[in-house]
XYZ file of C-alpha atoms in Angstrom:
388
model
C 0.000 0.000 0.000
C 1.427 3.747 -0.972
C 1.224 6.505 0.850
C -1.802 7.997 -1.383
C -3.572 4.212 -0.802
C -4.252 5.063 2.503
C -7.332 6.368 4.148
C -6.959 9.355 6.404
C -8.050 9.073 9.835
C -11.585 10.391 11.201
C -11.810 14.234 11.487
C -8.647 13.991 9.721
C -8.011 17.052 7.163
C -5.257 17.344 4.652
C -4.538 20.712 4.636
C -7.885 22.717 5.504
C -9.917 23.040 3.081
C -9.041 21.671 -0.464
C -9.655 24.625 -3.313
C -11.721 23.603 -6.246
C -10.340 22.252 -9.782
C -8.744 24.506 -11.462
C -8.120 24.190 -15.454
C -5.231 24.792 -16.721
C -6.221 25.140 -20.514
C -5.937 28.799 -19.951
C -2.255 28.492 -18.891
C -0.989 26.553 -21.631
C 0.923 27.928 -24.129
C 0.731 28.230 -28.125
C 1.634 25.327 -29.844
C 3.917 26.934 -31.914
C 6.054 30.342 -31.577
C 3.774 33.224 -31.888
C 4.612 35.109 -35.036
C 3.751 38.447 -36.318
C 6.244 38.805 -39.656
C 5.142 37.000 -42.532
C 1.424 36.835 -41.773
C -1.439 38.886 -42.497
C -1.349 40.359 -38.988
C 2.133 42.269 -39.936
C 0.226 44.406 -41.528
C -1.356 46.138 -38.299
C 1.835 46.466 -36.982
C 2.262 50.472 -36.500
C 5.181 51.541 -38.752
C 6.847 53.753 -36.387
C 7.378 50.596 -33.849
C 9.002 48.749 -37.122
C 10.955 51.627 -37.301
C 12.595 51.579 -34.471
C 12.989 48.026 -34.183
C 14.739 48.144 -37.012
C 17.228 50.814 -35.725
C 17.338 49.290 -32.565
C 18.880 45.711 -34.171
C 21.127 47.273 -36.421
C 23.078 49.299 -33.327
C 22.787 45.835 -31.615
C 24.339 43.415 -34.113
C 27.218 46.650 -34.596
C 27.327 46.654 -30.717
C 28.252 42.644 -30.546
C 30.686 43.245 -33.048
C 32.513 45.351 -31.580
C 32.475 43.919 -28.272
C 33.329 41.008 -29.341
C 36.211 42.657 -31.632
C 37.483 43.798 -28.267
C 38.016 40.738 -26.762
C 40.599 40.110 -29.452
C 42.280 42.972 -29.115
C 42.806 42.076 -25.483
C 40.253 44.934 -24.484
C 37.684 42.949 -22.376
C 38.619 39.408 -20.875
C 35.491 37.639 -22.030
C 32.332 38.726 -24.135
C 29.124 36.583 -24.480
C 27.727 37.564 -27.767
C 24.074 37.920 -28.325
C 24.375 38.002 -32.164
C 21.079 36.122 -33.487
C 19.371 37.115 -30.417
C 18.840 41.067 -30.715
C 15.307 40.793 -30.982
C 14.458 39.200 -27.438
C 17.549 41.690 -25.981
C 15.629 44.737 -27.774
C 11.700 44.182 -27.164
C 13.081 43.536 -23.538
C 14.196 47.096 -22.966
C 10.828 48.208 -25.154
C 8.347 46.675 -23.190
C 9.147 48.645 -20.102
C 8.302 51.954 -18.544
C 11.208 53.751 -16.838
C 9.878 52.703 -13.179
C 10.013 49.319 -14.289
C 13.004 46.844 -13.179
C 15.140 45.189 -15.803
C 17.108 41.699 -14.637
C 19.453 41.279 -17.170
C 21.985 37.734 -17.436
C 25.896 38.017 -18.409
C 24.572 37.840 -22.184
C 22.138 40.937 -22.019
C 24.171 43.816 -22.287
C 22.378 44.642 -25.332
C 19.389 44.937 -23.246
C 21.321 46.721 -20.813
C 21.857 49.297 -23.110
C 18.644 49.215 -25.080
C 17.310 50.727 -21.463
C 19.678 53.916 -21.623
C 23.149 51.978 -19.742
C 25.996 53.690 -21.183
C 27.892 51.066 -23.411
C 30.979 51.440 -21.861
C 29.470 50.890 -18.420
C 27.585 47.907 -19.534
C 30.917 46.121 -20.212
C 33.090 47.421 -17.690
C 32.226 44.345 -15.428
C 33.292 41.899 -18.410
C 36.689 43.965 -18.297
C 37.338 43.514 -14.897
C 36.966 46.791 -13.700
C 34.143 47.350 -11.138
C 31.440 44.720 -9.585
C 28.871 45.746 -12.045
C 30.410 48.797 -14.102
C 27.002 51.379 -13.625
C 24.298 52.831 -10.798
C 21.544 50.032 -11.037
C 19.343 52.381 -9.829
C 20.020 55.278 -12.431
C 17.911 52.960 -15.062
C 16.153 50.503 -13.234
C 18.687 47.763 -14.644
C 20.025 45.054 -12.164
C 23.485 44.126 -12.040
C 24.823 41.654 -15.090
C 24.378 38.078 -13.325
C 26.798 35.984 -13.966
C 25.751 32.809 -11.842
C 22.621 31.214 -14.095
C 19.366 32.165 -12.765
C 20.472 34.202 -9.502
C 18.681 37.312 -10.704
C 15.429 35.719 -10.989
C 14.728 35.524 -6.938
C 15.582 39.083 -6.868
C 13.474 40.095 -9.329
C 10.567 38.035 -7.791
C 11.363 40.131 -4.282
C 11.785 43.668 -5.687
C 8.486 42.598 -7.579
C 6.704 41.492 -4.415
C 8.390 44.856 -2.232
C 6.587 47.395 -4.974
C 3.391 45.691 -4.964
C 3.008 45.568 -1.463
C 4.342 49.286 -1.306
C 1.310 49.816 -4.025
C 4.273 51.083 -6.807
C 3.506 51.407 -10.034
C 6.588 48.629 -10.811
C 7.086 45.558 -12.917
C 10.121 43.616 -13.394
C 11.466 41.789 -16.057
C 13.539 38.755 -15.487
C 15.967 37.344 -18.268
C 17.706 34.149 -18.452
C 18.718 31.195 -20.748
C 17.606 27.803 -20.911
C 20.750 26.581 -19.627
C 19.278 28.436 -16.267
C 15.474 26.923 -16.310
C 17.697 23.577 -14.895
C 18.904 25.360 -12.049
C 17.045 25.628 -8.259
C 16.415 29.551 -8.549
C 14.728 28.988 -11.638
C 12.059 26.877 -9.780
C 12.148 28.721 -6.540
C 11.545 32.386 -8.185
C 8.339 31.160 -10.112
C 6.957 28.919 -7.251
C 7.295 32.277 -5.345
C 6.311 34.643 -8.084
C 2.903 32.563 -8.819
C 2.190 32.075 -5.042
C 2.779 36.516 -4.542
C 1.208 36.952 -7.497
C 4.279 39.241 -7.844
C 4.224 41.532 -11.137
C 6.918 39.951 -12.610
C 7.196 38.751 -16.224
C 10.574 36.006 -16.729
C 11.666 35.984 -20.315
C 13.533 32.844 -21.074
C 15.772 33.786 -24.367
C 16.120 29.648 -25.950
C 19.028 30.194 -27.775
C 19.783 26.364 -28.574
C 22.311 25.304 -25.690
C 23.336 25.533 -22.167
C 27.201 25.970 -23.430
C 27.211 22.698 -25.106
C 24.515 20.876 -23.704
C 21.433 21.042 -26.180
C 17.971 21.638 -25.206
C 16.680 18.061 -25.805
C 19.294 17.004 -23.214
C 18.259 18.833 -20.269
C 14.397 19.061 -20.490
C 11.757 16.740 -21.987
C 9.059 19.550 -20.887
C 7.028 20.026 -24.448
C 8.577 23.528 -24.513
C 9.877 25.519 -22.083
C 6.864 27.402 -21.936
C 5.355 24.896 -20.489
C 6.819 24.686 -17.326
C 4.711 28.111 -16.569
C 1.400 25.605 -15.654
C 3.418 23.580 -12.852
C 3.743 26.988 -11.207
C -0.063 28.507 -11.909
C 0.906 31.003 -14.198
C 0.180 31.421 -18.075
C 3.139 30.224 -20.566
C 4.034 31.817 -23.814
C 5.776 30.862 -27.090
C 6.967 33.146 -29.377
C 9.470 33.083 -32.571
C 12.322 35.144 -30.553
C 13.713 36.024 -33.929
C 10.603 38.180 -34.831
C 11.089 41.546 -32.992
C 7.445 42.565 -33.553
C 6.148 39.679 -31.976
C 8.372 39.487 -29.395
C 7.595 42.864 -28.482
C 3.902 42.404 -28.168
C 4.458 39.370 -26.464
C 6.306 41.059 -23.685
C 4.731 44.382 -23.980
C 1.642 42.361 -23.393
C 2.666 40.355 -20.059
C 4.032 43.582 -18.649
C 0.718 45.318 -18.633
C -0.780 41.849 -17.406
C 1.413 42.205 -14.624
C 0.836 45.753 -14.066
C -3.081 45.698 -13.533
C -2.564 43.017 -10.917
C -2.394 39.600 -12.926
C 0.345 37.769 -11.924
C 3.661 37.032 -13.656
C 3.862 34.901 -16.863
C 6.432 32.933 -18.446
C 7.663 33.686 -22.056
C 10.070 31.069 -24.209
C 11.530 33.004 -27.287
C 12.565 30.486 -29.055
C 15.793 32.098 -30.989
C 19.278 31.063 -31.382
C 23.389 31.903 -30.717
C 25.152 32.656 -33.841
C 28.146 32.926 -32.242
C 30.317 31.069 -29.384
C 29.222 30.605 -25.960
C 31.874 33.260 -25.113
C 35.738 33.823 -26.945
C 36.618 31.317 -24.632
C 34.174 28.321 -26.213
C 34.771 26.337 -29.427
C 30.954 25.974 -30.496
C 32.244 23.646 -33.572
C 33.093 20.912 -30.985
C 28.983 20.552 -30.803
C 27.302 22.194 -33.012
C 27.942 21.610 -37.031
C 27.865 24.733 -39.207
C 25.183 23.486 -41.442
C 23.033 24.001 -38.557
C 24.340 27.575 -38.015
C 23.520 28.412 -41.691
C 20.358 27.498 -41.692
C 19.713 29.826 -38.882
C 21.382 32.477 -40.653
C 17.768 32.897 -43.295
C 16.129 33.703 -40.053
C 17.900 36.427 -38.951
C 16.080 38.910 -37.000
C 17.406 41.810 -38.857
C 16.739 39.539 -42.260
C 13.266 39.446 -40.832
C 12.172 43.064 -40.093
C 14.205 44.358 -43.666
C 11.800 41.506 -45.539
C 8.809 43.196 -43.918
C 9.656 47.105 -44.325
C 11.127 46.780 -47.671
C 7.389 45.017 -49.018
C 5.670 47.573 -47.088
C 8.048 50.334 -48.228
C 9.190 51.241 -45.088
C 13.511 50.731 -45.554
C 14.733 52.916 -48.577
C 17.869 53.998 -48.639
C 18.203 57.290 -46.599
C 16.061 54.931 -43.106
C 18.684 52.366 -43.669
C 21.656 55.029 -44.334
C 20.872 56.681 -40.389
C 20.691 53.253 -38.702
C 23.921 52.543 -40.077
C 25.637 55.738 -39.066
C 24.161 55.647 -36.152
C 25.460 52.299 -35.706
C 29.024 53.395 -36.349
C 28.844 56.052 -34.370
C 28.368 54.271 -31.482
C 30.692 51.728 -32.127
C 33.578 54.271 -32.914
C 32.833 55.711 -29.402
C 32.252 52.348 -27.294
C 36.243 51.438 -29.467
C 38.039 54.808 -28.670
C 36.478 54.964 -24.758
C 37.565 51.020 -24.559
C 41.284 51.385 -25.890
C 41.543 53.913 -23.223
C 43.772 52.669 -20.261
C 41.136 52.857 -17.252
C 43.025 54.294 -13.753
C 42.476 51.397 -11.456
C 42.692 51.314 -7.455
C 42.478 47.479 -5.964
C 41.081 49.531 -2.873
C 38.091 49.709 -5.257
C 37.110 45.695 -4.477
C 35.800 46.732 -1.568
C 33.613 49.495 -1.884
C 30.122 49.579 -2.962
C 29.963 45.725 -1.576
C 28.073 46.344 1.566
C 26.732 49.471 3.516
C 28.963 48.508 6.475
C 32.144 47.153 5.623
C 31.864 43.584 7.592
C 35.148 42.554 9.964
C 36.174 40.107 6.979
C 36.039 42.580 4.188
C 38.479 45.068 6.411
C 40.500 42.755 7.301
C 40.976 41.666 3.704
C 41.241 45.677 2.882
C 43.811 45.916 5.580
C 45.670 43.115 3.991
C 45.781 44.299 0.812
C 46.782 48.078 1.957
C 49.582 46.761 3.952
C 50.701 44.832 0.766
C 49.981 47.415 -1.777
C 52.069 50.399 1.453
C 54.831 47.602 1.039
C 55.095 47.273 -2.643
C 55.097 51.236 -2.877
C 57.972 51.639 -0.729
C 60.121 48.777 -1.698
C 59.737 49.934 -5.353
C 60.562 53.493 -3.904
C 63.864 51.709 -2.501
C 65.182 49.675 -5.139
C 65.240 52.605 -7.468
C 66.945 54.663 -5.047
C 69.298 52.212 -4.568
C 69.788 51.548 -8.330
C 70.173 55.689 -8.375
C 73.045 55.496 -5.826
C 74.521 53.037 -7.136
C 75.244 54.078 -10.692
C 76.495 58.019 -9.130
């Protein structure tokens, strides 16, 4: 006999009282990606949002270029591209009014900067320089989080803080599908669903965890449908169509806004590029695979759209590209600039209060850095005397 065999005892109650059925039908997700381009519903798409989509991807696939020149040139020590994956990074910062909260991951600097980060800023933590690189608070943008799926718990609580504070205040959670495996994954939407925090968790399905593909780490029907274990809706969307992405979002945001509850949104899209500068994607991945990707480009996409409703000539396309360039010269000659460093600088902005640990380890690292000083100080006096 199992546990669920046997009978409970007289008077006995399992819980209080048990709620009624509840159907999830209304949870479930699409059965395939929403899509917007390439259907007859592109056509009430409002011109000016194509627009600036368009603009938006072109700075962003210059942007990972560049970066991701600058990690060859020795610039910044790693870069996680999101080439392939502009859409999602865009209609991120789009959907969002400036109270709201963004939650970005290590690969969403383009959303980082689609909100109004500086560029520079945005990578400074991928150089080395500073914990995060830029005021959080200056545009509602989280720290980068490097550890898969941290952010999502904190966007759940700073979700949960304005609602009970009666703010006006959603948050929007990204992360891969490497980090739906991982514990904070699960224990943000358990408590997102259960606060019926405004929080909306965008999950950017870009093919593989590193190397590990998707088929290998969940057998859930999509992603999107691990939204219904946790009582909130599930969406599916073609994360290479910026339109639809962006209604898709824009659309969960406002759920969560007027009181709904979070939601769950797959975009299913894809990396172009290497895990990082550090990763050799051809040890997994064969490049046939890659090229077929390539005819569903996100930029590919939009063009396809403007140019049959004669939205892209040649003077729209012209500005995005200079505007492009322009940014990119900057973010290069700002980057090649040798930043003045003080090791000191590890230990500010860490806590309020400096705790005992972090001044002892300041007071180490003074005494070391005093100790170097001087006994550079000496040797080239010495040397001095010496050659006199």
């Amino acid at each position: 006999m199992t546990v669920m065999d046997q009978k409970p005892a007289p008077g006995h109650r399992h819980g209080g009282p048990q709620r009624p059925p509840i159907d999830a039908t209304p949870l479930l997700p699409e059965t395939e990606p929403f899509r917007l381009l390439g259907t007859p519903d592109a056509a009430k798409i409002d011109p000016a949002l194509l627009t600036e989509l368009y603009g938006q991807l072109v700075r962003g696939r210059r942007y990972n270029r560049q970066a991701t020149a600058l990690t060859r040139q020795g610039r910044l020590a790693v870069y996680p591209s999101s080439t392939g994956q502009e859409a999602c990074e865009v209609a991120a910062a789009m959907a969002l009014r400036p109270q709201d909260w963004l939650f970005p991951s290590y690969r969403d600097t383009l959303a980082v900067i689609a909100r109004g980060v500086d560029p520079v800023e945005a990578l400074t933590l991928l150089r080395g320089d500073w914990h995060t690189g830029y005021d959080p608070r200056e545009h509602h943008v989280a720290p980068l989080s490097t550890p898969l799926a941290t952010q999502l718990p904190h966007a759940v609580g700073l979700a949960h803080a304005a609602r009970l504070q009666g703010d006006d205040v959603v948050a929007l959670a990204m992360v891969g599908d490497g980090g739906t495996s991982e514990g904070d994954f699960h224990e943000a939407l358990n408590f997102a669903a259960v606060w019926n925090a405004p929080v909306v968790f965008l999950v950017q399905n870009n093919g593989f965890a590193i190397s590990v593909p998707l088929d290998k780490q969940s057998a859930a029907p999509s992603l999107a449908h691990k939204a219904v274990g946790y009582g909130m809706p599930g969406r599916l969307v073609d994360g290479n169509d910026a339109p639809a992405v962006h209604q898709v979002l824009t659309e969960a945001v406002e759920r969560a806004r007027s009181g709904g509850g979070p939601t769950l949104v797959e975009a299913v899209t894809y990396r172009m590029e290497a895990h990082t500068n550090a990763d050799d994607a051809t040890r997994y991945r064969e490049d046939a695979e890659v090229e077929a990707w390539r005819e569903h480009d996100p930029i590919t996409l939009l063009e396809r759209e403007l140019n049959g409703r004669g939205l892209l000539d040649d003077t729209t396309r012209q500005a995005a590209e200079e505007a492009a360039e322009k940014m990119a010269a900057d973010l290069r000659e700002r980057m090649n600039a040798e930043p003045l460093l003080d090791p000191m600088d590890l230990f500010a902005h860490v806590y309020a209060e400096q705790t005992p640990q972090l001044r002892e380890q300041a007071a180490m690292l003074r005494a070391e850095l005093d100790a170097e000083h001087d006994g550079g100080q000496t040797d080239h006096t010495e040397h001095a005397g010496a050659g006199s």
